[in-house]
C-alpha positions as MATLAB code, in Angstrom:
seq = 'XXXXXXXXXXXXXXXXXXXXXXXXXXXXXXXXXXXXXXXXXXXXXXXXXXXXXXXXXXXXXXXXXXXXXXXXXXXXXXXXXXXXXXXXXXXXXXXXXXXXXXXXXXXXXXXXXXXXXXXXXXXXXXXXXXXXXXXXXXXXXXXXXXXXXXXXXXX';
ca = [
      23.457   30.321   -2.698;
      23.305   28.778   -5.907;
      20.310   25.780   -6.599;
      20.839   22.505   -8.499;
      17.502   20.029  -10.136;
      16.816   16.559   -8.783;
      15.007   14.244  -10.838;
      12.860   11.726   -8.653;
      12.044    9.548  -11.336;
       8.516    7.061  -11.289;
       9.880    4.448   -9.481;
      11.271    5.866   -6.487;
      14.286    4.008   -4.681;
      13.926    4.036   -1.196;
      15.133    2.947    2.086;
      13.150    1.388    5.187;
      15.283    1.296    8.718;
      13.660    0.993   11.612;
      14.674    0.786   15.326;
      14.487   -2.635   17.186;
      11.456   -2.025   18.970;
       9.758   -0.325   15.916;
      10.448   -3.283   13.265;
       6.901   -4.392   14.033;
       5.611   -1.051   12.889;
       7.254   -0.739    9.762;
       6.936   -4.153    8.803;
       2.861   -3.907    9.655;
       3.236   -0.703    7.464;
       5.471   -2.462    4.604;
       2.513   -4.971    4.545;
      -0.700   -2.824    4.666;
       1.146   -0.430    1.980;
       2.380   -3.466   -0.332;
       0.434   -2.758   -3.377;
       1.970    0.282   -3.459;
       5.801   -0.483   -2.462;
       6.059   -3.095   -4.650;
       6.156   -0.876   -7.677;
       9.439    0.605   -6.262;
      13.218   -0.168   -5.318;
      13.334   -0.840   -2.031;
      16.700   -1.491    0.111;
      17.090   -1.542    4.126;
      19.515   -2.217    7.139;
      20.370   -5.756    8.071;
      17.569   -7.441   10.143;
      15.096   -4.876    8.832;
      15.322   -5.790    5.202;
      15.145   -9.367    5.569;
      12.000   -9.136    7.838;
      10.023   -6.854    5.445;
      11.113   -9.622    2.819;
       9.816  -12.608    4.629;
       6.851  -10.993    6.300;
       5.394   -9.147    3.381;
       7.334  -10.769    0.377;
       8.735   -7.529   -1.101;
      11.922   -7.714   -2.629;
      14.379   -5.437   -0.625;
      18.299   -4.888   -1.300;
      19.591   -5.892    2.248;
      23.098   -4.190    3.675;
      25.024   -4.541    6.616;
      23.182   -3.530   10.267;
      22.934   -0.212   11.020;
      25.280    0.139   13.703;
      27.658   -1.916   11.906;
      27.983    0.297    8.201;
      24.695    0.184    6.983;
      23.154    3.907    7.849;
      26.556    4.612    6.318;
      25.667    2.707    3.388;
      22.776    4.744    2.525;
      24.141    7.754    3.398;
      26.300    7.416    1.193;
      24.198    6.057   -1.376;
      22.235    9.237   -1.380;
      25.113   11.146   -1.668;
      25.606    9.334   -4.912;
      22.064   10.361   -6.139;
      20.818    6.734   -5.599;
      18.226    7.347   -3.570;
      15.059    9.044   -3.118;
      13.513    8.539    0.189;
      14.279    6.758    3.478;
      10.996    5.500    5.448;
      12.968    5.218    8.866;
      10.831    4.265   11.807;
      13.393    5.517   15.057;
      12.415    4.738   18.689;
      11.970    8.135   20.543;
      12.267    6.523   23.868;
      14.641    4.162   23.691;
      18.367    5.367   23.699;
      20.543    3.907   20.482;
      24.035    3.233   21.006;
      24.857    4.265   17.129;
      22.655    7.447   17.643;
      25.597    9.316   16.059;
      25.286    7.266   12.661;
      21.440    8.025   12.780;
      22.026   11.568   13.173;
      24.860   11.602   10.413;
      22.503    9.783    8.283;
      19.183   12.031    8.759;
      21.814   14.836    8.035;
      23.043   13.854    4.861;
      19.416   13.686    3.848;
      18.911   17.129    4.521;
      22.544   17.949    2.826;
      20.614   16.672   -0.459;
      17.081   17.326    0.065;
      15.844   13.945    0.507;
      12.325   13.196    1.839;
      12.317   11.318    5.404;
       9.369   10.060    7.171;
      10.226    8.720   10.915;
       6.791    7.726   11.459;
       3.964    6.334   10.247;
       1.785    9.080    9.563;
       4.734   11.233    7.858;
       5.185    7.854    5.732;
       1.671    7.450    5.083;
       1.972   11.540    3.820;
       4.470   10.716    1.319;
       3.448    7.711   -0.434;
      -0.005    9.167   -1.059;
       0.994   12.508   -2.166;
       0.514   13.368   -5.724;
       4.468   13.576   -6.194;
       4.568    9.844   -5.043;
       4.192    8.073   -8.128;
       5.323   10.408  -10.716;
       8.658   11.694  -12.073;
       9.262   14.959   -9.965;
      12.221   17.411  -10.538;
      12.802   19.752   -6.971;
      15.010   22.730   -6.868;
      18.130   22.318   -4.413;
      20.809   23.900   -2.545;
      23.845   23.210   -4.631;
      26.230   23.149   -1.495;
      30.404   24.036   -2.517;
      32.471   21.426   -2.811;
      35.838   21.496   -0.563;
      38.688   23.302   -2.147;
      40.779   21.207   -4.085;
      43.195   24.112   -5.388;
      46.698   24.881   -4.105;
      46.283   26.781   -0.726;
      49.003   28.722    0.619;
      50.535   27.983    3.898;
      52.855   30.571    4.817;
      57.019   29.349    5.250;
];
């Protein structure tokens, strides 16, 4: 397997989803960790971003709900290289009718190596670790992009 470097710069750009019934979490952790956040790019799903915004204040990049394009959104925007981290707070015991967008996006972050806390102790982990608030370069699987050549199908 051959390895590629990603930069993390400073100011990390990162995503906060959460699950209906965990919204309250994240945006009690959004709050509590706001000296902190607010140095950083922050975007989210529909409903989430815009609470975060009016409970805490922090500026966050809202997109469409997740069920309705947004974990697609930042999926893709990671696989873009503009993003660094998703803080995504998921229900464990409540079943999600777009759990197959959840699971698409989580892998996609592991595709690319990109950090994902789904609670609030893994969250607390990463925004206090050393790496946090400094420019980081990690080694990565450099996965093979599709063929694009001719390929030969036969007569």
């Amino acid at each position: 397997m051959t390895y590629k470097n990603q930069t993390f710069e400073e100011r990390k750009r990162i995503a906060l989803v959460a699950h209906d019934n965990m919204k309250p979490v994240l945006i009690r952790w959004c709050r509590d960790n706001k000296a902190v956040l607010k140095n950083h790019w922050l975007c989210g799903t529909g409903t989430t971003a815009r609470l975060i915004s009016d409970y805490t204040g922090l500026e966050v990049t809202g997109y469409m709900s997740g069920p309705l394009g947004g974990d697609q959104k930042i999926g893709t925007m990671i696989a873009e290289g503009e993003l660094d981290m998703i803080i995504f707070f998921s229900d464990p015991l409540t079943a999600q009718p777009h759990d197959p967008d959840v699971k698409a996006l989580i892998r996609i972050a592991q595709v690319y190596d990109i950090p994902v806390a789904n609670n609030k102790a893994t969250a607390d982990y990463l925004i206090t670790s050393p790496l946090f608030n400094s420019s980081y370069t990690a080694e990565s699987p450099a996965f093979a992009a599709p063929s694009t050549g001719n390929i030969d199908v036969g007569r």
